[in-house]
mmCIF file of C-alpha atoms in Angstrom:
data_model
loop_
_atom_site.group_PDB
_atom_site.id
_atom_site.type_symbol
_atom_site.label_atom_id
_atom_site.label_comp_id
_atom_site.label_asym_id
_atom_site.label_seq_id
_atom_site.Cartn_x
_atom_site.Cartn_y
_atom_site.Cartn_z
ATOM 1 C CA MET A 407 -113.348 38.187 76.404
ATOM 2 C CA GLY A 408 -113.679 41.749 75.051
ATOM 3 C CA LEU A 409 -111.025 43.552 73.053
ATOM 4 C CA SER A 410 -109.118 46.460 74.496
ATOM 5 C CA HIS A 411 -109.320 49.973 73.085
ATOM 6 C CA ARG A 412 -105.906 49.586 71.421
ATOM 7 C CA GLU A 413 -106.837 46.223 69.895
ATOM 8 C CA LEU A 414 -110.061 47.685 68.511
ATOM 9 C CA ASP A 415 -108.115 50.545 66.902
ATOM 10 C CA ALA A 416 -105.712 48.081 65.280
ATOM 11 C CA TRP A 417 -108.598 45.931 64.038
ATOM 12 C CA GLU A 418 -110.328 49.010 62.608
ATOM 13 C CA ARG A 419 -107.185 50.070 60.735
ATOM 14 C CA ARG A 420 -106.756 46.585 59.263
ATOM 15 C CA THR A 421 -110.412 46.496 58.224
ATOM 16 C CA LEU A 422 -110.176 49.890 56.502
ATOM 17 C CA ARG A 423 -107.109 48.767 54.558
ATOM 18 C CA ARG A 424 -108.948 45.672 53.424
ATOM 19 C CA THR A 425 -112.055 47.602 52.364
ATOM 20 C CA GLU A 426 -109.870 49.742 50.092
ATOM 21 C CA ALA A 427 -109.329 46.612 47.995
ATOM 22 C CA VAL A 428 -113.067 45.851 47.649
ATOM 23 C CA PRO A 429 -113.656 47.991 44.489
ATOM 24 C CA TYR A 430 -110.767 46.260 42.689
ATOM 25 C CA LEU A 431 -111.972 42.830 43.824
ATOM 26 C CA LEU A 432 -115.531 43.498 42.615
ATOM 27 C CA LEU A 433 -114.192 44.818 39.327
ATOM 28 C CA LEU A 434 -112.042 41.702 38.892
ATOM 29 C CA VAL A 435 -114.918 39.317 39.660
ATOM 30 C CA ALA A 436 -117.337 41.165 37.369
ATOM 31 C CA THR A 437 -114.771 41.234 34.545
ATOM 32 C CA THR A 438 -114.014 37.528 34.957
ATOM 33 C CA LEU A 439 -117.692 36.543 34.906
ATOM 34 C CA SER A 440 -118.371 38.820 31.926
ATOM 35 C CA ALA A 441 -115.366 37.417 30.052
ATOM 36 C CA LEU A 442 -116.755 33.897 30.373
ATOM 37 C CA ARG A 443 -119.790 34.942 28.342
ATOM 38 C CA ALA A 444 -118.302 37.622 26.107
ATOM 39 C CA ASP A 445 -117.201 37.256 22.513
ATOM 40 C CA LEU A 446 -113.489 36.845 22.013
ATOM 41 C CA ASP A 447 -113.436 39.923 19.834
ATOM 42 C CA ALA A 448 -114.944 42.082 22.602
ATOM 43 C CA LEU A 449 -112.799 40.623 25.401
ATOM 44 C CA PRO A 450 -109.712 42.843 24.913
ATOM 45 C CA GLY A 451 -111.871 45.955 24.966
ATOM 46 C CA THR A 452 -113.646 44.809 28.133
ATOM 47 C CA ILE A 453 -110.375 44.058 29.892
ATOM 48 C CA GLY A 454 -108.894 47.363 28.780
ATOM 49 C CA LEU A 455 -111.947 49.255 29.974
ATOM 50 C CA ALA A 456 -111.809 47.443 33.336
ATOM 51 C CA ALA A 457 -108.111 48.285 33.650
ATOM 52 C CA LEU A 458 -108.855 51.938 32.889
ATOM 53 C CA THR A 459 -111.563 51.924 35.584
ATOM 54 C CA ALA A 460 -109.150 50.419 38.113
ATOM 55 C CA ALA A 461 -106.549 53.044 37.248
ATOM 56 C CA TRP A 462 -109.179 55.798 37.571
ATOM 57 C CA ILE A 463 -110.144 54.665 41.094
ATOM 58 C CA ALA A 464 -106.516 54.183 42.099
ATOM 59 C CA TRP A 465 -105.503 57.674 40.977
ATOM 60 C CA TRP A 466 -108.386 59.572 42.540
ATOM 61 C CA ILE A 467 -109.030 57.510 45.685
ATOM 62 C CA THR A 468 -106.191 55.172 46.654
ATOM 63 C CA LEU A 469 -103.220 57.365 45.738
ATOM 64 C CA HIS A 470 -104.802 60.667 46.790
ATOM 65 C CA PRO A 471 -107.003 59.977 49.845
ATOM 66 C CA GLY A 472 -106.836 63.622 50.900
ATOM 67 C CA TRP A 473 -108.811 64.691 47.817
ATOM 68 C CA ILE A 474 -111.990 63.498 49.530
ATOM 69 C CA GLU A 475 -112.018 66.843 51.361
ATOM 70 C CA ARG A 476 -112.206 68.736 48.022
ATOM 71 C CA PRO A 477 -115.769 68.560 46.608
ATOM 72 C CA GLY A 478 -114.799 69.861 43.163
ATOM 73 C CA LEU A 479 -112.334 67.033 42.605
ATOM 74 C CA MET A 480 -114.846 64.485 43.896
ATOM 75 C CA PHE A 481 -117.479 65.678 41.407
ATOM 76 C CA ALA A 482 -114.939 65.225 38.616
ATOM 77 C CA TYR A 483 -113.978 61.766 39.885
ATOM 78 C CA PHE A 484 -117.561 60.585 40.227
ATOM 79 C CA GLY A 485 -118.558 61.927 36.826
ATOM 80 C CA GLY A 486 -115.757 59.934 35.214
ATOM 81 C CA LEU A 487 -116.726 56.861 37.259
ATOM 82 C CA LEU A 488 -120.318 57.073 35.966
ATOM 83 C CA VAL A 489 -119.084 57.158 32.373
ATOM 84 C CA LEU A 490 -116.862 54.128 32.945
ATOM 85 C CA MET A 491 -119.698 52.273 34.717
ATOM 86 C CA ALA A 492 -122.028 52.967 31.778
ATOM 87 C CA LEU A 493 -119.466 51.594 29.316
ATOM 88 C CA LEU A 494 -118.780 48.537 31.454
ATOM 89 C CA GLY A 495 -122.492 47.926 32.032
ATOM 90 C CA SER A 496 -123.066 47.795 28.294
ATOM 91 C CA ARG A 497 -120.551 44.921 28.070
ATOM 92 C CA GLY A 498 -122.091 42.701 30.748
ATOM 93 C CA GLU A 499 -124.801 42.618 33.385
ATOM 94 C CA TRP A 500 -122.286 41.518 36.021
ATOM 95 C CA TYR A 501 -121.017 45.058 36.179
ATOM 96 C CA GLY A 502 -124.495 46.272 37.047
ATOM 97 C CA GLY A 503 -124.989 43.502 39.607
ATOM 98 C CA LEU A 504 -121.578 43.541 41.349
ATOM 99 C CA PHE A 505 -119.493 46.562 40.486
ATOM 100 C CA ALA A 506 -122.474 48.881 41.076
ATOM 101 C CA PHE A 507 -121.821 48.377 44.813
ATOM 102 C CA THR A 508 -118.655 50.457 44.400
ATOM 103 C CA GLY A 509 -120.686 53.215 42.776
ATOM 104 C CA TYR A 510 -123.194 53.283 45.656
ATOM 105 C CA VAL A 511 -120.470 53.483 48.301
ATOM 106 C CA HIS A 512 -118.467 56.162 46.499
ATOM 107 C CA ALA A 513 -121.573 58.210 45.737
ATOM 108 C CA TRP A 514 -122.570 58.184 49.400
ATOM 109 C CA HIS A 515 -119.147 58.855 50.912
ATOM 110 C CA ARG A 516 -117.493 61.021 48.272
ATOM 111 C CA LEU A 517 -120.260 63.455 47.266
ATOM 112 C CA PRO A 518 -121.274 66.267 49.640
ATOM 113 C CA GLY A 519 -124.734 66.947 51.088
ATOM 114 C CA ARG A 520 -127.769 65.978 49.036
ATOM 115 C CA TRP A 521 -125.625 65.235 46.001
ATOM 116 C CA LYS A 522 -125.035 61.787 47.457
ATOM 117 C CA TYR A 523 -128.704 60.915 46.794
ATOM 118 C CA ALA A 524 -128.346 62.086 43.194
ATOM 119 C CA GLY A 525 -125.205 59.983 42.831
ATOM 120 C CA VAL A 526 -126.926 56.870 44.241
ATOM 121 C CA THR A 527 -129.861 57.434 41.862
ATOM 122 C CA ALA A 528 -127.523 57.718 38.851
ATOM 123 C CA VAL A 529 -125.703 54.504 39.818
ATOM 124 C CA ALA A 530 -129.031 52.712 40.340
ATOM 125 C CA PHE A 531 -130.167 53.817 36.865
ATOM 126 C CA LEU A 532 -126.974 52.470 35.246
ATOM 127 C CA ALA A 533 -127.211 49.230 37.239
ATOM 128 C CA MET A 534 -130.825 48.635 36.175
ATOM 129 C CA ALA A 535 -129.944 49.410 32.564
ATOM 130 C CA SER A 536 -127.081 46.910 32.713
ATOM 131 C CA LEU A 537 -129.141 44.193 34.406
ATOM 132 C CA SER A 538 -132.014 44.606 31.910
ATOM 133 C CA ARG A 539 -129.505 44.796 29.013
ATOM 134 C CA GLY A 540 -130.758 48.144 27.902
ATOM 135 C CA LEU A 541 -133.550 50.605 28.542
ATOM 136 C CA PRO A 542 -137.211 49.501 28.588
ATOM 137 C CA ASP A 543 -139.251 49.820 25.411
ATOM 138 C CA THR A 544 -142.758 49.664 26.901
ATOM 139 C CA LEU A 545 -144.635 51.643 29.512
ATOM 140 C CA SER A 546 -145.078 48.666 31.826
ATOM 141 C CA ALA A 547 -141.398 47.829 31.523
ATOM 142 C CA TRP A 548 -140.538 51.406 32.371
ATOM 143 C CA LEU A 549 -142.776 51.252 35.463
ATOM 144 C CA VAL A 550 -141.053 48.098 36.665
ATOM 145 C CA PHE A 551 -137.668 49.622 35.839
ATOM 146 C CA LEU A 552 -138.408 52.784 37.814
ATOM 147 C CA LEU A 553 -139.967 50.940 40.767
ATOM 148 C CA LEU A 554 -136.924 48.704 41.112
ATOM 149 C CA MET A 555 -134.615 51.680 40.766
ATOM 150 C CA VAL A 556 -136.504 53.574 43.495
ATOM 151 C CA ALA A 557 -136.380 50.502 45.729
ATOM 152 C CA ILE A 558 -132.610 50.268 45.241
ATOM 153 C CA VAL A 559 -132.143 53.967 46.011
ATOM 154 C CA VAL A 560 -134.279 53.722 49.167
ATOM 155 C CA MET A 561 -132.501 50.615 50.423
ATOM 156 C CA VAL A 562 -129.034 52.016 49.738
ATOM 157 C CA SER A 563 -129.949 55.309 51.417
ATOM 158 C CA LEU A 564 -131.428 53.591 54.481
ATOM 159 C CA PHE A 565 -128.524 51.219 54.985
ATOM 160 C CA SER A 566 -125.986 53.973 54.373
ATOM 161 C CA THR A 567 -127.717 56.325 56.812
ATOM 162 C CA PHE A 568 -127.878 53.547 59.378
ATOM 163 C CA GLY A 569 -124.167 52.920 58.876
ATOM 164 C CA ASP A 570 -123.408 56.615 59.318
ATOM 165 C CA VAL A 571 -125.342 56.652 62.599
ATOM 166 C CA ILE A 572 -123.468 53.592 63.873
ATOM 167 C CA ASN A 573 -120.161 55.129 62.852
ATOM 168 C CA ALA A 574 -121.018 58.418 64.565
ATOM 169 C CA ARG A 575 -121.980 56.528 67.718
ATOM 170 C CA SER A 576 -118.728 54.601 67.585
ATOM 171 C CA VAL A 577 -116.713 57.788 67.202
ATOM 172 C CA GLN A 578 -118.650 59.329 70.078
ATOM 173 C CA ARG A 579 -117.954 56.302 72.258
ATOM 174 C CA LEU A 580 -114.274 56.420 71.352
ATOM 175 C CA HIS A 581 -114.158 60.069 72.378
ATOM 176 C CA MET A 582 -115.918 59.189 75.626
ATOM 177 C CA VAL A 583 -113.450 56.365 76.261
ATOM 178 C CA ASP A 584 -110.537 58.715 75.596
ATOM 179 C CA GLU A 585 -112.032 61.361 77.878
ATOM 180 C CA LEU A 586 -112.662 58.762 80.585
ATOM 181 C CA ALA A 587 -109.110 57.465 80.284
ATOM 182 C CA GLU A 588 -107.765 61.002 80.532
ATOM 183 C CA ALA A 589 -110.021 61.679 83.534
ATOM 184 C CA ASN A 590 -108.723 58.510 85.188
ATOM 185 C CA ARG A 591 -105.155 59.594 84.522
ATOM 186 C CA ARG A 592 -105.853 63.025 86.005
ATOM 187 C CA LEU A 593 -107.552 61.405 88.997
ATOM 188 C CA ALA A 594 -104.591 59.088 89.545
ATOM 189 C CA ARG A 595 -102.205 62.033 89.338
ATOM 190 C CA SER A 596 -104.401 64.028 91.703
ATOM 191 C CA MET A 597 -104.549 61.172 94.207
ATOM 192 C CA ALA A 598 -100.784 60.772 94.045
ATOM 193 C CA ASP A 599 -100.336 64.520 94.513
ATOM 194 C CA ASN A 600 -102.783 64.486 97.434
ATOM 195 C CA ALA A 601 -100.954 61.592 99.065
ATOM 196 C CA GLU A 602 -97.645 63.399 98.641
ATOM 197 C CA LEU A 603 -99.151 66.629 99.970
ATOM 198 C CA GLN A 604 -100.629 64.813 102.952
ATOM 199 C CA ALA A 605 -97.267 63.240 103.702
ATOM 200 C CA ARG A 606 -95.589 66.655 103.485
ATOM 201 C CA LEU A 607 -98.235 68.159 105.773
ATOM 202 C CA LEU A 608 -97.669 65.414 108.313
ATOM 203 C CA ASP A 609 -93.915 65.974 108.149
ATOM 204 C CA GLN A 610 -94.459 69.702 108.595
ATOM 205 C CA ALA A 611 -96.832 68.985 111.463
ATOM 206 C CA HIS A 612 -94.168 66.821 113.062
ATOM 207 C CA GLU A 613 -91.577 69.566 112.722
ATOM 208 C CA ALA A 614 -94.030 72.135 114.065
ATOM 209 C CA GLY A 615 -94.835 69.765 116.901
ATOM 210 C CA VAL A 616 -91.172 69.508 117.815
ATOM 211 C CA ARG A 617 -90.866 73.297 117.867
ATOM 212 C CA ASP A 618 -94.063 73.713 119.878
ATOM 213 C CA GLU A 619 -92.988 70.997 122.285
ATOM 214 C CA ARG A 620 -89.738 72.800 122.909
ATOM 215 C CA GLN A 621 -91.617 76.041 123.527
ATOM 216 C CA ARG A 622 -94.085 74.267 125.792
ATOM 217 C CA LEU A 623 -91.313 72.618 127.770
ATOM 218 C CA ALA A 624 -89.538 75.955 128.113
ATOM 219 C CA ARG A 625 -92.739 77.584 129.407
ATOM 220 C CA GLU A 626 -93.403 74.739 131.812
ATOM 221 C CA ILE A 627 -89.839 74.826 133.118
ATOM 222 C CA HIS A 628 -90.203 78.560 133.625
ATOM 223 C CA ASP A 629 -93.690 78.356 135.138
ATOM 224 C CA THR A 630 -93.148 75.309 137.351
ATOM 225 C CA LEU A 631 -89.593 74.148 137.902
ATOM 226 C CA ALA A 632 -87.918 77.563 137.919
ATOM 227 C CA GLN A 633 -90.549 79.129 140.147
ATOM 228 C CA GLY A 634 -90.605 76.080 142.393
ATOM 229 C CA LEU A 635 -86.859 75.988 142.789
ATOM 230 C CA THR A 636 -86.921 79.683 143.574
ATOM 231 C CA GLY A 637 -89.474 78.986 146.284
ATOM 232 C CA ILE A 638 -87.358 76.159 147.679
ATOM 233 C CA VAL A 639 -84.339 78.429 147.854
ATOM 234 C CA THR A 640 -86.413 81.098 149.582
ATOM 235 C CA GLN A 641 -87.752 78.644 152.156
ATOM 236 C CA LEU A 642 -84.319 77.216 152.887
ATOM 237 C CA GLN A 643 -82.861 80.699 153.266
ATOM 238 C CA ALA A 644 -85.633 81.574 155.705
ATOM 239 C CA ALA A 645 -85.005 78.376 157.627
ATOM 240 C CA GLU A 646 -81.322 79.168 157.774
ATOM 241 C CA GLN A 647 -82.036 82.628 159.130
ATOM 242 C CA ALA A 648 -84.527 81.299 161.692
ATOM 243 C CA GLY A 649 -82.158 78.632 163.006
ATOM 244 C CA ALA A 650 -83.189 75.226 164.292
ATOM 245 C CA ALA A 651 -82.216 75.952 167.896
ATOM 246 C CA THR A 652 -83.557 79.438 168.466
ATOM 247 C CA GLN A 653 -86.802 79.191 166.476
ATOM 248 C CA PRO A 654 -87.662 75.480 165.968
ATOM 249 C CA ALA A 655 -91.283 75.959 164.885
ATOM 250 C CA PRO A 656 -90.618 78.400 161.994
ATOM 251 C CA TRP A 657 -87.566 76.391 161.001
ATOM 252 C CA ARG A 658 -89.614 73.191 160.763
ATOM 253 C CA ARG A 659 -92.348 74.992 158.831
ATOM 254 C CA HIS A 660 -89.890 76.366 156.259
ATOM 255 C CA VAL A 661 -88.171 73.007 155.795
ATOM 256 C CA GLN A 662 -91.499 71.231 155.337
ATOM 257 C CA ALA A 663 -92.581 73.827 152.783
ATOM 258 C CA ALA A 664 -89.308 73.387 150.901
ATOM 259 C CA ALA A 665 -89.711 69.606 150.870
ATOM 260 C CA GLU A 666 -93.280 69.915 149.617
ATOM 261 C CA LEU A 667 -92.194 72.270 146.839
ATOM 262 C CA ALA A 668 -89.417 69.878 145.879
ATOM 263 C CA ARG A 669 -91.845 66.960 145.668
ATOM 264 C CA GLU A 670 -94.320 68.974 143.585
ATOM 265 C CA ASN A 671 -91.651 70.105 141.155
ATOM 266 C CA LEU A 672 -90.280 66.576 140.860
ATOM 267 C CA VAL A 673 -93.752 65.479 139.794
ATOM 268 C CA GLU A 674 -93.905 68.364 137.312
ATOM 269 C CA ALA A 675 -90.490 67.452 135.892
ATOM 270 C CA ARG A 676 -91.496 63.843 135.404
ATOM 271 C CA ARG A 677 -94.771 64.884 133.819
ATOM 272 C CA SER A 678 -92.997 67.213 131.371
ATOM 273 C CA VAL A 679 -90.534 64.529 130.312
ATOM 274 C CA ALA A 680 -93.315 61.973 129.905
ATOM 275 C CA ALA A 681 -95.345 64.377 127.773
ATOM 276 C CA LEU A 682 -92.308 65.199 125.642
ATOM 277 C CA ASN A 683 -91.656 61.618 124.597
ATOM 278 C CA PRO A 684 -94.703 59.294 124.854
ATOM 279 C CA HIS A 685 -92.913 55.940 125.143
ATOM 280 C CA PRO A 686 -96.103 53.792 125.170
ATOM 281 C CA LEU A 687 -96.619 54.528 121.470
ATOM 282 C CA THR A 688 -93.287 52.988 120.535
ATOM 283 C CA GLU A 689 -94.385 49.622 121.903
ATOM 284 C CA SER A 690 -98.116 49.601 121.166
ATOM 285 C CA GLY A 691 -100.781 51.446 119.242
ATOM 286 C CA LEU A 692 -102.773 54.481 120.264
ATOM 287 C CA SER A 693 -105.685 52.505 121.688
ATOM 288 C CA THR A 694 -103.481 50.490 124.038
ATOM 289 C CA ALA A 695 -101.530 53.595 125.068
ATOM 290 C CA LEU A 696 -104.736 55.510 125.850
ATOM 291 C CA GLU A 697 -106.111 52.600 127.851
ATOM 292 C CA GLU A 698 -102.901 52.436 129.888
ATOM 293 C CA ALA A 699 -102.812 56.219 130.341
ATOM 294 C CA THR A 700 -106.414 56.198 131.569
ATOM 295 C CA ARG A 701 -105.736 53.343 133.988
ATOM 296 C CA ARG A 702 -102.595 54.996 135.318
ATOM 297 C CA TRP A 703 -104.351 58.350 135.731
ATOM 298 C CA SER A 704 -107.184 56.662 137.616
ATOM 299 C CA ALA A 705 -104.710 54.933 139.941
ATOM 300 C CA ILE A 706 -102.887 58.197 140.683
ATOM 301 C CA THR A 707 -105.964 60.374 141.223
ATOM 302 C CA GLY A 708 -108.205 57.760 142.796
ATOM 303 C CA LEU A 709 -111.026 58.761 140.424
ATOM 304 C CA ARG A 710 -113.071 56.288 138.412
ATOM 305 C CA ALA A 711 -112.013 56.366 134.749
ATOM 306 C CA GLU A 712 -113.267 54.147 131.922
ATOM 307 C CA TYR A 713 -111.747 53.720 128.465
ATOM 308 C CA THR A 714 -113.671 52.585 125.363
ATOM 309 C CA ALA A 715 -112.561 52.063 121.752
ATOM 310 C CA THR A 716 -115.056 51.808 118.881
ATOM 311 C CA GLY A 717 -114.609 50.943 115.220
ATOM 312 C CA PRO A 718 -111.800 48.962 113.585
ATOM 313 C CA VAL A 719 -108.695 49.668 115.661
ATOM 314 C CA ARG A 720 -105.638 50.238 113.445
ATOM 315 C CA ARG A 721 -102.241 51.898 113.531
ATOM 316 C CA LEU A 722 -102.197 55.524 112.437
ATOM 317 C CA HIS A 723 -99.431 57.902 111.472
ATOM 318 C CA PRO A 724 -97.088 58.408 114.467
ATOM 319 C CA GLU A 725 -97.751 62.162 114.513
ATOM 320 C CA ILE A 726 -101.505 61.562 114.770
ATOM 321 C CA GLU A 727 -101.184 58.954 117.508
ATOM 322 C CA GLY A 728 -98.721 61.097 119.475
ATOM 323 C CA SER A 729 -100.886 64.218 119.229
ATOM 324 C CA LEU A 730 -104.069 62.424 120.326
ATOM 325 C CA LEU A 731 -102.272 60.807 123.263
ATOM 326 C CA ARG A 732 -100.971 64.194 124.404
ATOM 327 C CA ILE A 733 -104.408 65.768 124.023
ATOM 328 C CA ALA A 734 -105.861 62.996 126.173
ATOM 329 C CA GLN A 735 -103.132 63.419 128.801
ATOM 330 C CA GLU A 736 -103.687 67.185 128.912
ATOM 331 C CA ALA A 737 -107.461 66.743 129.165
ATOM 332 C CA LEU A 738 -107.093 64.245 132.023
ATOM 333 C CA THR A 739 -104.654 66.578 133.771
ATOM 334 C CA ASN A 740 -107.204 69.388 133.532
ATOM 335 C CA VAL A 741 -109.878 67.119 134.988
ATOM 336 C CA GLY A 742 -107.638 66.241 137.911
ATOM 337 C CA LYS A 743 -106.764 69.881 138.577
ATOM 338 C CA HIS A 744 -110.029 71.710 138.020
ATOM 339 C CA ALA A 745 -113.090 69.523 137.483
ATOM 340 C CA ALA A 746 -113.693 67.998 140.943
ATOM 341 C CA ALA A 747 -115.197 65.055 139.070
ATOM 342 C CA SER A 748 -116.091 61.595 140.357
ATOM 343 C CA ARG A 749 -116.045 59.794 137.023
ATOM 344 C CA VAL A 750 -114.278 60.242 133.682
ATOM 345 C CA GLY A 751 -114.886 58.536 130.336
ATOM 346 C CA VAL A 752 -112.306 58.353 127.537
ATOM 347 C CA THR A 753 -113.569 57.169 124.127
ATOM 348 C CA LEU A 754 -111.517 56.625 120.967
ATOM 349 C CA SER A 755 -113.653 56.203 117.825
ATOM 350 C CA TYR A 756 -112.088 54.873 114.606
ATOM 351 C CA MET A 757 -114.123 55.859 111.553
ATOM 352 C CA GLU A 758 -113.449 55.514 107.843
ATOM 353 C CA ASP A 759 -111.832 58.897 107.253
ATOM 354 C CA VAL A 760 -111.387 60.373 110.725
ATOM 355 C CA VAL A 761 -110.565 59.319 114.265
ATOM 356 C CA SER A 762 -112.238 61.013 117.217
ATOM 357 C CA LEU A 763 -111.119 61.305 120.858
ATOM 358 C CA ASP A 764 -113.657 62.201 123.575
ATOM 359 C CA VAL A 765 -112.809 62.932 127.219
ATOM 360 C CA ARG A 766 -115.916 63.528 129.381
ATOM 361 C CA ASP A 767 -116.262 64.137 133.101
ATOM 362 C CA ASP A 768 -119.123 64.750 135.520
ATOM 363 C CA GLY A 769 -117.343 67.556 137.342
ATOM 364 C CA ARG A 770 -118.341 71.093 138.154
ATOM 365 C CA GLY A 771 -118.057 72.320 134.561
ATOM 366 C CA PHE A 772 -117.742 75.957 133.619
ATOM 367 C CA ALA A 773 -119.316 78.643 131.475
ATOM 368 C CA GLU A 774 -117.579 78.602 128.112
ATOM 369 C CA SER A 775 -117.822 82.371 127.872
ATOM 370 C CA THR A 776 -115.606 82.688 130.960
ATOM 371 C CA VAL A 777 -112.722 80.786 129.359
ATOM 372 C CA ASP A 778 -110.654 82.682 126.788
ATOM 373 C CA GLY A 779 -108.566 79.644 125.822
ATOM 374 C CA THR A 780 -105.265 81.480 126.125
ATOM 375 C CA GLY A 781 -103.900 79.133 128.770
ATOM 376 C CA PHE A 782 -101.424 76.622 127.453
ATOM 377 C CA GLY A 783 -103.639 73.594 128.112
ATOM 378 C CA LEU A 784 -106.611 74.466 125.899
ATOM 379 C CA HIS A 785 -104.512 76.433 123.435
ATOM 380 C CA GLY A 786 -102.013 73.607 123.099
ATOM 381 C CA MET A 787 -104.720 70.999 122.517
ATOM 382 C CA ARG A 788 -106.348 73.135 119.835
ATOM 383 C CA GLN A 789 -103.013 73.728 118.118
ATOM 384 C CA ARG A 790 -102.235 70.022 118.064
ATOM 385 C CA ALA A 791 -105.569 69.274 116.389
ATOM 386 C CA ARG A 792 -105.283 72.116 113.879
ATOM 387 C CA ARG A 793 -101.769 71.106 112.814
ATOM 388 C CA LEU A 794 -103.257 67.799 111.687
ATOM 389 C CA ALA A 795 -106.114 69.502 109.761
ATOM 390 C CA GLY A 796 -108.466 68.541 112.581
ATOM 391 C CA SER A 797 -110.561 70.321 115.176
ATOM 392 C CA LEU A 798 -111.069 70.424 118.927
ATOM 393 C CA VAL A 799 -114.437 71.210 120.491
ATOM 394 C CA ILE A 800 -115.048 71.854 124.204
ATOM 395 C CA GLU A 801 -118.575 71.640 125.621
ATOM 396 C CA SER A 802 -119.300 72.542 129.232
ATOM 397 C CA GLU A 803 -121.930 74.012 131.509
ATOM 398 C CA PRO A 804 -121.703 74.879 135.183
ATOM 399 C CA GLY A 805 -122.651 71.793 137.170
ATOM 400 C CA ALA A 806 -122.988 69.584 134.066
ATOM 401 C CA GLY A 807 -119.407 68.464 133.510
ATOM 402 C CA THR A 808 -117.104 68.993 130.555
ATOM 403 C CA ALA A 809 -116.566 67.210 127.226
ATOM 404 C CA VAL A 810 -113.448 67.603 125.086
ATOM 405 C CA CYS A 811 -113.709 66.197 121.543
ATOM 406 C CA ALA A 812 -110.738 66.115 119.149
ATOM 407 C CA THR A 813 -111.274 64.954 115.550
ATOM 408 C CA VAL A 814 -108.410 64.486 113.069
ATOM 409 C CA PRO A 815 -107.950 62.672 109.717
ATOM 410 C CA ALA A 816 -107.377 58.921 110.072
ATOM 411 C CA VAL A 817 -104.151 58.731 108.065
ATOM 412 C CA GLU A 818 -102.874 55.185 108.394
ATOM 413 C CA VAL A 819 -99.215 54.405 108.835
ATOM 414 C CA ARG A 820 -97.428 53.961 105.502
ATOM 415 C CA ASP A 821 -95.570 50.769 104.731
ATOM 416 C CA ALA A 822 -91.838 51.096 104.551
#
């Protein structure tokens, strides 16, 4: 099981604190091993020199970690460290074998630029001198001395460079992880904002739908019921003036016309109320309501109508379901009034992000250029689709029927 980003940071901090104690630990081990083989007379001096070295490192590095950013101070620190290492190396080879590791690390990480290579070389020289208990006295010994020193410098430089590369990669990955986490946070916020915005848009669409429905009902009352009632009154007044006894034929004609107008306007009133409040959606989903509306329309008109649903049927936001049902009802009404069709197909397609409603007939069709779309039917259907960030497309040709396609976002109903 991998560690989390926070756990890795904590582990790194603990490791860095522990590595700060490594120079003191190496100094203690080297002093202890040297003391086991040193003369008793030289032991106090060795211990004192080791204590001075520990104090030197503590003052410059442990107590003042910010001084690493000041090259001048680091040159002074490292120069003093070299002197102390030379004195310690003369008192025992363990200082050259163990404590020299501190010199390599501090030379590489405390000195700037190419000076780090010079520092590593100086430490390697002191380490070799300590391990060989002095400088060589023959040419061959010098060659071996120099070859070993070069090998140490190369190895320290390679391993240190490799460590720097790994550290840089780690820092880069940490930055990438932080950037990815921030991007995920921004994405989550954006998705939440989008969901909230979508909910607000749907609420606004609902409010706009209520206003438009009131306007539509007012227009329909004016265009149908008011005009029809006016006609009924006119016919009845004419019948009254004609008189049943003196002019029976005109009287009967006027009464029949009034009755026909009353029946037509009763149908219009019922249709307006049904369109205002689509009750089928309160008991079932859009697909079932459309299927029932298609069946009922077919029974009333006597025309063949088929309903098909494709994709995973699911409940959508009430505003979306209500708008699509009303678009379908309006499209079917237009077919019954104008198309002279023999067959109608209603298709509801559920897709991942959108839902599409198609109403197609094989009627007389029309030239699209002859329709300006200002009538309430087409205009109302387009407005319903646009309020939901959707679209409505009408395709028709004379003699080739008509297709109405409404596409809106498939916003599913939210859980309470």
